[in-house]
Tab-separated table of C-alpha atoms and ligand atoms in Angstrom:
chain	number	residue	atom	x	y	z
P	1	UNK	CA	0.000	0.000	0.000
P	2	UNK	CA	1.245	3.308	-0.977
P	3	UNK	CA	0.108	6.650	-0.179
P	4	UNK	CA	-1.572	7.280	-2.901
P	5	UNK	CA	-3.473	3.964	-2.591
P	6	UNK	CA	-7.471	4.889	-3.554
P	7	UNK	CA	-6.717	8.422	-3.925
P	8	UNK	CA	-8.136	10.785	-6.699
P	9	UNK	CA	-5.158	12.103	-8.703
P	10	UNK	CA	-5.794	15.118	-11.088
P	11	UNK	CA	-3.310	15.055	-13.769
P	12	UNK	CA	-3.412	18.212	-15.820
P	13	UNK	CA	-1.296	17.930	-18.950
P	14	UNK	CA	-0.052	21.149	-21.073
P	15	UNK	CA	1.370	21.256	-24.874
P	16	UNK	CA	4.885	20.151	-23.883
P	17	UNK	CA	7.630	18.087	-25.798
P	18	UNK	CA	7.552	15.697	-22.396
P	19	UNK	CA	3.910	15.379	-22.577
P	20	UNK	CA	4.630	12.301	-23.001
P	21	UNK	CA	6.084	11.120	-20.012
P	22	UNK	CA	3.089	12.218	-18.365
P	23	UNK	CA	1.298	8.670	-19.983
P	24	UNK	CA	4.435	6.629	-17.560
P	25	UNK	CA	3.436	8.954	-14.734
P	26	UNK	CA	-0.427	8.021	-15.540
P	27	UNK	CA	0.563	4.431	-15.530
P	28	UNK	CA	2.496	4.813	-11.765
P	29	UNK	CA	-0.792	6.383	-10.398
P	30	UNK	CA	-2.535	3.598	-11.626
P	31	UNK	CA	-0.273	1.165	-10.299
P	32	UNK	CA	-0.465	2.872	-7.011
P	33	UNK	CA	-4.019	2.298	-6.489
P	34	UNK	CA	-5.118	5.769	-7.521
P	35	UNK	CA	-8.049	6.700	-9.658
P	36	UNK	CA	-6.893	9.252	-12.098
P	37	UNK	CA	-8.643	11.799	-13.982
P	38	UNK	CA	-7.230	14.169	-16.872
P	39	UNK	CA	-7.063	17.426	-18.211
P	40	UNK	CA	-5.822	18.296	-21.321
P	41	UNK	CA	-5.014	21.808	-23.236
P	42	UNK	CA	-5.583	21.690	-26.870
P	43	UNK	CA	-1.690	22.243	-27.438
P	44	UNK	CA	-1.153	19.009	-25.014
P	45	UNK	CA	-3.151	17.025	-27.676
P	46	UNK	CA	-0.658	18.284	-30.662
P	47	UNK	CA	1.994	16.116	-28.574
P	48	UNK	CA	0.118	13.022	-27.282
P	49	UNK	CA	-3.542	11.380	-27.952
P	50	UNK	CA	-6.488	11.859	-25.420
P	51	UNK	CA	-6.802	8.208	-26.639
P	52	UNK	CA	-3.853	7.156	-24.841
P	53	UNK	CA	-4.871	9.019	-21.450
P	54	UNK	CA	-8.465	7.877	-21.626
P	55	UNK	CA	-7.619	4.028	-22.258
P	56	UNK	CA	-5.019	3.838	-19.528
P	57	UNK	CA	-6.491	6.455	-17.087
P	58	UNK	CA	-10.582	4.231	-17.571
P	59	UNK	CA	-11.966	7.900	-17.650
P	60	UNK	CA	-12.969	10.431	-20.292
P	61	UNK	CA	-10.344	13.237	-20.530
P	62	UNK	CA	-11.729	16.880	-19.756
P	63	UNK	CA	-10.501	18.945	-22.605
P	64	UNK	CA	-13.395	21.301	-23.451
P	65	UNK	CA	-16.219	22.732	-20.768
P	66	UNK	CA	-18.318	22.866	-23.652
P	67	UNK	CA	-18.312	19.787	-25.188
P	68	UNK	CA	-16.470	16.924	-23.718
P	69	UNK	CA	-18.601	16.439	-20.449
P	70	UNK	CA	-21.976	15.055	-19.662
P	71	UNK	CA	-22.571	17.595	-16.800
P	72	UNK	CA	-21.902	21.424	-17.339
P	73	UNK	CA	-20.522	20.928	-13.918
P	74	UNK	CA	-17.592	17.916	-14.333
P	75	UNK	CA	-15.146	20.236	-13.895
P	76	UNK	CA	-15.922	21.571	-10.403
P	77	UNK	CA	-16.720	17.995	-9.548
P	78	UNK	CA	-13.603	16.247	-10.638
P	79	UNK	CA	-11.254	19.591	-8.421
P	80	UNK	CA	-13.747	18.400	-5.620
P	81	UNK	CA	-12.837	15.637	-5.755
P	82	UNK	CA	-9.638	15.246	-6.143
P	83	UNK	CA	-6.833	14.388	-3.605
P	84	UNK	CA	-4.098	16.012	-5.102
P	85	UNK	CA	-3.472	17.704	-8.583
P	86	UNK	CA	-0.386	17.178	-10.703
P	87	UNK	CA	0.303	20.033	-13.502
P	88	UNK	CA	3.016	17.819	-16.371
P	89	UNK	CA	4.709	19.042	-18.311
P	90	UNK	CA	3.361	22.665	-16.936
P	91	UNK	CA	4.104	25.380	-19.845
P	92	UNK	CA	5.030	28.606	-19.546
P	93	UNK	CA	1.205	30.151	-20.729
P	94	UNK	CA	-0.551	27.121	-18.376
P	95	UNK	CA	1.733	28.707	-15.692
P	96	UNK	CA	0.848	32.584	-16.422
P	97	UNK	CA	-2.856	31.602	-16.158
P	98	UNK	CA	-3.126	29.819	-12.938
P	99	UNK	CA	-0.764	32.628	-11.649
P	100	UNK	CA	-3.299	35.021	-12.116
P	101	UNK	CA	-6.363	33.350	-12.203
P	102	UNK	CA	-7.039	33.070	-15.908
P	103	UNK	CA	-10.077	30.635	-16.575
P	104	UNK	CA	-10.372	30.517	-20.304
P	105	UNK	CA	-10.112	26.349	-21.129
P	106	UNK	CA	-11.057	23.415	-19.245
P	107	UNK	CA	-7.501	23.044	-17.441
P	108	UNK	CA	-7.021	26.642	-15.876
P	109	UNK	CA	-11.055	26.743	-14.765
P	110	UNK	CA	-11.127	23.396	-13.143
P	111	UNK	CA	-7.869	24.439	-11.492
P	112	UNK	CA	-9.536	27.498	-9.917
P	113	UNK	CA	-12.040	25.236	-8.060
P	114	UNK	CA	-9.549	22.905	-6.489
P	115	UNK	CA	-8.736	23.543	-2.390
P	116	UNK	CA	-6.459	20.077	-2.333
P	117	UNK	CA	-2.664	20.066	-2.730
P	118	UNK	CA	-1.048	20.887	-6.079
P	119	UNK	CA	2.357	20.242	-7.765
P	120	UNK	CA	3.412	22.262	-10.539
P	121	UNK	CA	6.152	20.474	-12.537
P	122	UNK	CA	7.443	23.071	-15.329
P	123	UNK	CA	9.319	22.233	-18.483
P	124	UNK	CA	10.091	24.141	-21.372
P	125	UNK	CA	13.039	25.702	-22.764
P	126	UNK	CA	15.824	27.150	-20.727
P	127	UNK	CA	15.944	30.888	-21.608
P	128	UNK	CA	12.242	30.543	-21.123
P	129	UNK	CA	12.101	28.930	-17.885
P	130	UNK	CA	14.690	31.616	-16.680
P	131	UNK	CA	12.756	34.362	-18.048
P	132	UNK	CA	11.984	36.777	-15.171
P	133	UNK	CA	8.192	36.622	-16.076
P	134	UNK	CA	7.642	32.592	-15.461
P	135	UNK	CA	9.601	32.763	-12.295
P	136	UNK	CA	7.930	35.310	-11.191
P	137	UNK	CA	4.448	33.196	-11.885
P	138	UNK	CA	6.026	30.770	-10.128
P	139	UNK	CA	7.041	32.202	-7.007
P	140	UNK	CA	3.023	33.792	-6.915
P	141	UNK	CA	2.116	30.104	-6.842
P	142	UNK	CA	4.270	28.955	-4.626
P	143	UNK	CA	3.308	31.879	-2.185
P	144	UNK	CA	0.159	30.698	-2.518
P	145	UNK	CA	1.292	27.559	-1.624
P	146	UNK	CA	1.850	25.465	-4.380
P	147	UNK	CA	4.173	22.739	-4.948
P	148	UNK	CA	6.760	23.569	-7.299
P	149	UNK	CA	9.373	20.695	-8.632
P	150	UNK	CA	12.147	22.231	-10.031
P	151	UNK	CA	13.122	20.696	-14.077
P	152	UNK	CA	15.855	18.838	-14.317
P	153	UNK	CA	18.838	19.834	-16.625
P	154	UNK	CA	20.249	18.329	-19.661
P	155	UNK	CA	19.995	18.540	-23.390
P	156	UNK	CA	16.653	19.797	-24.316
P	157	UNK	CA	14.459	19.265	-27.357
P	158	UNK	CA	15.475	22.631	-28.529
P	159	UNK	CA	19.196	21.666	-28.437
P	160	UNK	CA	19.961	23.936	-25.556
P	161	UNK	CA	21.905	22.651	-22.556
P	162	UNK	CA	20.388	23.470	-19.752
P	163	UNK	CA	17.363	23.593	-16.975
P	164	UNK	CA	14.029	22.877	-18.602
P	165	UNK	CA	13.841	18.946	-18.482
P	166	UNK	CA	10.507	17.298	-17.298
P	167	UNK	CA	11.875	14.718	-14.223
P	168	UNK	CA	11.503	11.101	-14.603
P	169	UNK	CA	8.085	10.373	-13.857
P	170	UNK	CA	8.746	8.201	-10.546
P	171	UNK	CA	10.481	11.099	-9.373
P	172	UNK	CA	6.999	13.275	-9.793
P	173	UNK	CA	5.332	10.303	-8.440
P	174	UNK	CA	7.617	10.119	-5.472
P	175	UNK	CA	7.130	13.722	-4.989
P	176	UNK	CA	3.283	13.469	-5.357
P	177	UNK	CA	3.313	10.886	-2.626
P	178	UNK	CA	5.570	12.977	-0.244
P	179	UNK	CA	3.186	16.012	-0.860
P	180	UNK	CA	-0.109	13.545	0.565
P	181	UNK	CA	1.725	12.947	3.758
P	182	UNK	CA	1.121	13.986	6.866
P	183	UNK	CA	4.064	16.410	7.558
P	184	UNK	CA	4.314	15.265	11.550
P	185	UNK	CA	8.263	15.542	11.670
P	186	UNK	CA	8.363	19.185	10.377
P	187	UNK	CA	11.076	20.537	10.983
P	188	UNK	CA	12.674	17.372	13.433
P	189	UNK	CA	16.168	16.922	12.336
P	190	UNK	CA	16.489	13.703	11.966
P	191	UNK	CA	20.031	11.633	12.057
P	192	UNK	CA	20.290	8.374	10.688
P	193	UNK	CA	22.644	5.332	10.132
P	194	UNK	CA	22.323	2.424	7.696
P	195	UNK	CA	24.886	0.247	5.237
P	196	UNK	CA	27.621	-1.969	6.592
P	197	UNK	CA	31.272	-0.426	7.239
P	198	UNK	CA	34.110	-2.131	5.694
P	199	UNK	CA	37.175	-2.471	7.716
P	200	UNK	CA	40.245	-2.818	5.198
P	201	UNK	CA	42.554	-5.769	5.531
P	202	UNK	CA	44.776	-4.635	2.634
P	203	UNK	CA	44.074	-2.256	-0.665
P	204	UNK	CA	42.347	-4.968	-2.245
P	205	UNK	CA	40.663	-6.973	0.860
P	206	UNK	CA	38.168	-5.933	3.590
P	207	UNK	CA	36.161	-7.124	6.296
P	208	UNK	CA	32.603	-6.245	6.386
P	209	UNK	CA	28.426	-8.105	6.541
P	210	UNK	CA	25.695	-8.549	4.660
P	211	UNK	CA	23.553	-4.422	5.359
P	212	UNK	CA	22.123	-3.680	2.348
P	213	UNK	CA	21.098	-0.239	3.480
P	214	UNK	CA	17.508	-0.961	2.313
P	215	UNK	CA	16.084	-0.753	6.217
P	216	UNK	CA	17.945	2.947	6.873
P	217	UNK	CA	17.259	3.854	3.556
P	218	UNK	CA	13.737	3.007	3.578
P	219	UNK	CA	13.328	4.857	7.321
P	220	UNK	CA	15.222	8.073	5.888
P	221	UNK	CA	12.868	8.280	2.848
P	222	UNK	CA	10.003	7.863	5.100
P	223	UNK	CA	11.029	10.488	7.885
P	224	UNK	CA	11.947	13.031	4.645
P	225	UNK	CA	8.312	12.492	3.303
P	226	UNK	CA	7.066	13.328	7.231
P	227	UNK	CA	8.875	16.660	6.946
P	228	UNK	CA	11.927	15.819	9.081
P	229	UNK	CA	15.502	17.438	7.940
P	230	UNK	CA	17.121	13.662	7.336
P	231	UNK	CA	20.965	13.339	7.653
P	232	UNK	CA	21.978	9.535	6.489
P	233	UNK	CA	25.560	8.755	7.177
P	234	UNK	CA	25.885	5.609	4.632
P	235	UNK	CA	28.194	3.002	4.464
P	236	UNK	CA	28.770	1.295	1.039
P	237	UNK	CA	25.204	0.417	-0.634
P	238	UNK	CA	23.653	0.329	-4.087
P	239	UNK	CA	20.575	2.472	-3.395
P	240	UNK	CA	20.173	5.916	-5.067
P	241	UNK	CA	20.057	8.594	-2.241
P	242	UNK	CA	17.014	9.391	-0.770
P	243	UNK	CA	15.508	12.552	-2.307
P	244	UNK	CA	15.634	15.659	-0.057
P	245	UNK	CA	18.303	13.750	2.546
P	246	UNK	CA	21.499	14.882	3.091
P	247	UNK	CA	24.095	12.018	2.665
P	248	UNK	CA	26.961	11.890	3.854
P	249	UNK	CA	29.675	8.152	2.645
P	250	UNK	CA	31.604	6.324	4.743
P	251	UNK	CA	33.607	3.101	4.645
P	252	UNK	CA	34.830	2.490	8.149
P	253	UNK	CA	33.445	2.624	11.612
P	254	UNK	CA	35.589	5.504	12.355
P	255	UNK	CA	34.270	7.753	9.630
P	256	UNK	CA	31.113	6.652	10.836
P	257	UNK	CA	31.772	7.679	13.942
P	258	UNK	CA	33.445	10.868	13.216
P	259	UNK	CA	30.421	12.120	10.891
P	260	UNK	CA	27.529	10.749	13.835
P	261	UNK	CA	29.289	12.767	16.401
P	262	UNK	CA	29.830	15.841	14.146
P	263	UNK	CA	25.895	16.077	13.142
P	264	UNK	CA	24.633	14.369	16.934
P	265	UNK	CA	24.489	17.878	18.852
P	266	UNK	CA	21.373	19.399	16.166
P	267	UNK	CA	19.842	15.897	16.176
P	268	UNK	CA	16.186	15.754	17.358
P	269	UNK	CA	16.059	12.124	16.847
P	270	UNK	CA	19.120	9.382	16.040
P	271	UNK	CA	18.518	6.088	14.580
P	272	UNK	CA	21.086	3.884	14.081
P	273	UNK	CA	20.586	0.967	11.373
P	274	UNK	CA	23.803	0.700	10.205
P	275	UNK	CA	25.327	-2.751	10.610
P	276	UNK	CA	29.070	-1.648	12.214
P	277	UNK	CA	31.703	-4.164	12.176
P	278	UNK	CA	32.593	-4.712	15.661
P	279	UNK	CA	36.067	-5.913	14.745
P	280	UNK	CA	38.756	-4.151	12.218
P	281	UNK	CA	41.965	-5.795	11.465
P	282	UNK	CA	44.683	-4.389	13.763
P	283	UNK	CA	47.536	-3.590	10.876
P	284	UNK	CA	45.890	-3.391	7.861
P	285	UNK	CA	48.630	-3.363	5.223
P	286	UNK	CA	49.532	-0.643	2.277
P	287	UNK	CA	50.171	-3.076	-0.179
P	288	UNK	CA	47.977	-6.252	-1.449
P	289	UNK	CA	48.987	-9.735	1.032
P	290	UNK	CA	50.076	-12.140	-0.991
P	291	UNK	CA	49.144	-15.601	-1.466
P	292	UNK	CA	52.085	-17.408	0.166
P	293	UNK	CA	52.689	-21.433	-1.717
P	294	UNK	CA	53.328	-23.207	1.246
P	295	UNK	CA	51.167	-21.850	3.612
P	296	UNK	CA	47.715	-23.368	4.356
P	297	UNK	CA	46.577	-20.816	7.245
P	298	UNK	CA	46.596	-17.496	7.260
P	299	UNK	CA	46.032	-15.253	11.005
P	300	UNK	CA	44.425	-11.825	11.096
P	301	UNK	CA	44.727	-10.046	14.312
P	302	UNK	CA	41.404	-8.001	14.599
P	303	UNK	CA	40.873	-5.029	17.545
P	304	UNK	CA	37.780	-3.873	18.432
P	305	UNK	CA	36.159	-0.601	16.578
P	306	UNK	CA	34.329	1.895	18.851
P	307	UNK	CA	30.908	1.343	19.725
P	308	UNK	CA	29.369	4.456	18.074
P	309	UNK	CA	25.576	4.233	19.464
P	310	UNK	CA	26.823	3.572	22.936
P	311	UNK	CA	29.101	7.173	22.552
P	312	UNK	CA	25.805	8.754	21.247
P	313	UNK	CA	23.892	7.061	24.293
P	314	UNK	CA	26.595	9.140	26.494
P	315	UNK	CA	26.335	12.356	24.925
P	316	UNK	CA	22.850	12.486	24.322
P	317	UNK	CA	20.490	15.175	25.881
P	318	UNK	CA	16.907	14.704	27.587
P	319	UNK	CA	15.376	16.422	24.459
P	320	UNK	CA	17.333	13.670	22.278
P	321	UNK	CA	15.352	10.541	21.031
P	322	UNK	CA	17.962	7.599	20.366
P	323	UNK	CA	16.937	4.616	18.663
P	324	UNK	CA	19.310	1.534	18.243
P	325	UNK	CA	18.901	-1.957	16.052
P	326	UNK	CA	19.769	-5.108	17.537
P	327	UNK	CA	20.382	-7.937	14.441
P	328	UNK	CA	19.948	-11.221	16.741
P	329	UNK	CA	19.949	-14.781	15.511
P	330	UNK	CA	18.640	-16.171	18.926
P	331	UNK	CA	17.374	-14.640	22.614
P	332	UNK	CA	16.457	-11.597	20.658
P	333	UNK	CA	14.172	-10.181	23.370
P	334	UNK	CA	17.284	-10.731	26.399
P	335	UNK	CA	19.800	-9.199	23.549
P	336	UNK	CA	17.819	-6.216	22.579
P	337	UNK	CA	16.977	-5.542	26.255
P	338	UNK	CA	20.744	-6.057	27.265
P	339	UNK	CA	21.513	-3.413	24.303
P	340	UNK	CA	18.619	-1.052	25.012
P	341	UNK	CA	20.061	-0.581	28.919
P	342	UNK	CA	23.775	-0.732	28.270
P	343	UNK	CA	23.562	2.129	25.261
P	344	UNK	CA	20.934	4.487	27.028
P	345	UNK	CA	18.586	4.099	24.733
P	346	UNK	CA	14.790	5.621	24.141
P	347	UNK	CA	14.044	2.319	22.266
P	348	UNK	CA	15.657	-0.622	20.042
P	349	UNK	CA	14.097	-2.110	17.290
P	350	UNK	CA	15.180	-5.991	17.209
P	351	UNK	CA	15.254	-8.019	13.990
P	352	UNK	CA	15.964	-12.033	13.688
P	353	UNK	CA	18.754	-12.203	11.273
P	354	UNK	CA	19.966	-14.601	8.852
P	355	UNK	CA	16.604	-15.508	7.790
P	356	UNK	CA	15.201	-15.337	3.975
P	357	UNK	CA	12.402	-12.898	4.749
P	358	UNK	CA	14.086	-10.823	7.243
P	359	UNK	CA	16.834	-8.535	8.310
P	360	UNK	CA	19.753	-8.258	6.070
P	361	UNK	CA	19.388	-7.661	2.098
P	362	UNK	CA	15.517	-8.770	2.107
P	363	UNK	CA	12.520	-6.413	1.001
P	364	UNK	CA	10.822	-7.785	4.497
P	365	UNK	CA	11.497	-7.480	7.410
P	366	UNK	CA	9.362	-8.139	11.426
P	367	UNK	CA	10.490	-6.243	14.148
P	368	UNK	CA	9.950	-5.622	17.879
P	369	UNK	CA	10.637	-2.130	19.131
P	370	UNK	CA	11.121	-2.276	23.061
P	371	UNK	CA	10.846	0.971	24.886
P	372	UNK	CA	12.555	1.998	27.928
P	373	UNK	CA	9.303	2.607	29.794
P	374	UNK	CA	9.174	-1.132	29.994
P	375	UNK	CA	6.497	-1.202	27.133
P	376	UNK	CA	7.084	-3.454	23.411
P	377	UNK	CA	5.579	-3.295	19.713
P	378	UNK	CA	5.723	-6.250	17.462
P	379	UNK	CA	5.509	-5.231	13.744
P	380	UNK	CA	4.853	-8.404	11.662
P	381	UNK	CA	6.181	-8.996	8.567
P	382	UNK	CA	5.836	-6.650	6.336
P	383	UNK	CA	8.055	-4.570	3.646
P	384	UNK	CA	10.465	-2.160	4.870
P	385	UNK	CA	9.301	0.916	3.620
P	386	UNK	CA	5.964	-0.067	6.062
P	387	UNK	CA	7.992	-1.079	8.773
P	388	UNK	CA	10.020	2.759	8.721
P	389	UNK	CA	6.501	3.990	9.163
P	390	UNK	CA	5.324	2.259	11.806
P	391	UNK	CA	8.889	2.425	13.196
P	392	UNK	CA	8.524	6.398	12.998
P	393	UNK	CA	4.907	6.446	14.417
P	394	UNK	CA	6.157	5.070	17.410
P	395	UNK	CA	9.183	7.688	17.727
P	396	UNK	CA	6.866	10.218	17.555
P	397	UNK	CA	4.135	9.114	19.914
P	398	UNK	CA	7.134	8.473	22.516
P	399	UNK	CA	8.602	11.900	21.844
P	400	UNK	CA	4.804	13.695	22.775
O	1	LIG	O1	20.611	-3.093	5.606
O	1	LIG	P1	19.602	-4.216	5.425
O	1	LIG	O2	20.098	-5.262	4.459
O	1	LIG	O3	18.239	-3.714	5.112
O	1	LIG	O4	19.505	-4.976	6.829
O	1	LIG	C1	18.945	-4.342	7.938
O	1	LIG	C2	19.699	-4.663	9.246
O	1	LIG	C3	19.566	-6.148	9.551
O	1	LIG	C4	21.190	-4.299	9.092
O	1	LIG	C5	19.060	-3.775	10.362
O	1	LIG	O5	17.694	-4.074	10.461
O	1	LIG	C6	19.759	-3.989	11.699
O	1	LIG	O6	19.463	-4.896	12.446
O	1	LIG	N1	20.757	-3.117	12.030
O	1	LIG	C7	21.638	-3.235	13.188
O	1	LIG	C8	22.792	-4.144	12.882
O	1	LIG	C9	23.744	-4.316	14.032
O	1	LIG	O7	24.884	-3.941	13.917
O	1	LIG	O8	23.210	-4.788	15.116
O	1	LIG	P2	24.038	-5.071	16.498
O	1	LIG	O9	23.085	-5.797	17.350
O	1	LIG	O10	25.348	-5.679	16.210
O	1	LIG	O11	24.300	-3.615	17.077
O	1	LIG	C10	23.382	-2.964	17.958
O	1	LIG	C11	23.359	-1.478	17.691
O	1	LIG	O12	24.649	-0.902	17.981
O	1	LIG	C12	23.027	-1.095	16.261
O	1	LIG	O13	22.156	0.031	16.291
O	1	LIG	C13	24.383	-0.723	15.666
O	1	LIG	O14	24.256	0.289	14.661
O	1	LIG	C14	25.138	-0.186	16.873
O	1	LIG	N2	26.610	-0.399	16.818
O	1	LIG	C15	27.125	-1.651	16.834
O	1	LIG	C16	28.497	-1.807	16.819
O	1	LIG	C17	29.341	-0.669	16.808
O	1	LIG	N3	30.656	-0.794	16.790
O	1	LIG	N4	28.783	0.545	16.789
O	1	LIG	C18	27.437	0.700	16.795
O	1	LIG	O15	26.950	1.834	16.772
């Protein structure tokens, strides 16, 4: 389930070169659970079909007042309606209009009638996007609270180089899903931990576990969507950044460390998913070990890294909420406990490892957040972007 599950989406689409896209950003909605609706300008139908939007959307597109509807009134029932309204590819004249309440085609009149959120997502040539005139439209929608996504930059259709680009569709979609959420961690800053560290043994070896980042990554794209100011200090992964979160790479514990302790003193709230490797090799070496022909056993001295979240649990305030992981394979209530007490923690969430459906590398994952009140949560199993939720519900219902 996704937040835009059963949701009426209003996609308004303007005579752009990326009107296109806006069919794949049709299609996510769909996916999504959404019921879609759209409006079209006349120049948005010299790009794409209403065919196309019609078939996939299972609705008649509103392009005319006059003629397209069966009531004189769809239009103010479809901005009723609707949950949130998506302007792509926004032009330059679509953007003029709304900016000053122009209500001369099916697009700009519904739009005057709609009280729900909106996201303006413009696109059009460089010069003309910079052009004092549209940002000045924009900024009047945007002080009038509108959503504006900024276009990406690249080659254009023009030729030009520059900003003008429509995004990738699941990044409006992403965006339109942030914009429906409830925005309870404004302004929280928000610190948070995930990957594995890698401890080098040599240039070419290292020590490190199986984190695949997807449980910190998934809580620091839900906590950004909340409204909370997200710093992710990230150990190796291969999951695009979160959008809107500041991230900050590390390898080893001790740049993980270092970066935790330089961002802990403006946290709010600290959680720490990251999978640290308790153990670094002692001497690791400059140059590559090599393989030695008569030698069947080779010894690593390893020295124990710095336990980061028991630091944090040191320095931490009374206005600080710090939440640690415990990855257990057995006695995972007695571990997590032992953990919770020993790191002066506000709560652990404790996940059974080493299983196919949960904790490291899977989609899933079941969890049991303890709280130092004495009190416990079991989250079943569920996918990890759910879990962060829940997770974050519970951080925030503590913190009241
Ligand atoms: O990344 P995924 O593939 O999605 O997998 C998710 C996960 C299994 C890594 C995650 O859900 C999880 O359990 N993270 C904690 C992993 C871990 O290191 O657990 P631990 O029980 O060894 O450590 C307890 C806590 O102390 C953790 O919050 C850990 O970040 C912290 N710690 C541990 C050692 C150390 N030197 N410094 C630390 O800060």
């Amino acid at each position: 389930m996704t937040e835009l599950q059963n949701k009426n989406i209003l996609l308004g689409v303007t005579g752009g070169i990326a009107a296109y896209k806006a069919v794949e950003l049709l299609r996510l909605f769909k996916k999504a659970g959404a019921g879609v609706n759209v409006l079209m300008t006349d120049s948005a139908q010299k790009f794409v079909g209403k065919t196309t939007f019609e078939v996939l959307s299972e609705n008649p597109v509103l392009s005319d007042l006059f003629f397209d509807t069966e009531s004189s009134v769809k239009h103010i029932e479809l901005a009723t309606r609707a949950d949130a309204v998506i302007i792509a590819p926004a032009t330059a004249n679509t953007i003029a209009k709304l900016a000053h309440g122009i209500a001369d085609d099916a697009l700009s009149t519904t739009l005057l009638a709609v009280t729900c959120p909106v996201l303006i997502c413009p696109s059009m040539n460089t010069d003309m996007y910079q052009n004092i005139r549209v940002q000045r439209n924009l900024d009047i929608l945007e002080m009038d609270g509108w959503h504006i996504l900024d276009p990406d930059s690249g080659v254009l259709a023009c030729k030009t180089v520059g900003a003008g680009r429509l995004p990738d569709p699941w990044f409006i979609f992403d965006r339109v899903g942030a914009m429906l959420v409830k925005k309870d961690l404004k302004d929280k800053k928000i610190l948070i931990s995930a990957g594995p560290t890698v401890e080098p043994l040599d240039p070419v070896r290292f020590i490190s576990n199986h984190s695949s980042g997807k449980m910190g990554y998934a809580i620091a794209r839900a906590a950004e969507k909340r409204g909370g100011l997200v710093t992710l200090v990230s150990g190796p992964v291969n999951i695009d950044p979160p959008v809107g979160v500041e991230c900050i790479d590390v390898q080893t514990c001790e740049e993980m460390a270092m970066q935790m302790l330089a961002n802990l003193d403006q946290a709010d709230i600290i959680i720490k998913v990251a999978a640290v490797a308790d153990y670094k090799p002692i001497d690791p070496k400059t140059r590559k070990i090599k393989k030695k022909e008569n030698e069947n056993n080779l010894s690593i001295l390893l020295t124990n890294n710095p336990d980061i979240l028991e630091q944090i649990g040191k320095k931490k305030t009374s206005d600080q909420f710090l939440v640690g992981f415990a990855a257990e394979t057995d006695d995972l209530e007695k571990n997590a406990l032992l953990k919770m007490a020993k790191k002066n923690l506000d709560m652990i969430a404790a996940n059974i490892v080493g299983s196919s459906v949960s904790g490291f590398k899977t989609d899933t994952n079941k969890v049991k957040l303890f709280f130092k009140d004495g009190s416990s949560f079991d989250i079943p199993l569920m996918e990890k972007d759910k879990v962060a939720d829940i997770l974050i519900d519970h951080v925030i219902e503590k913190m009241e």
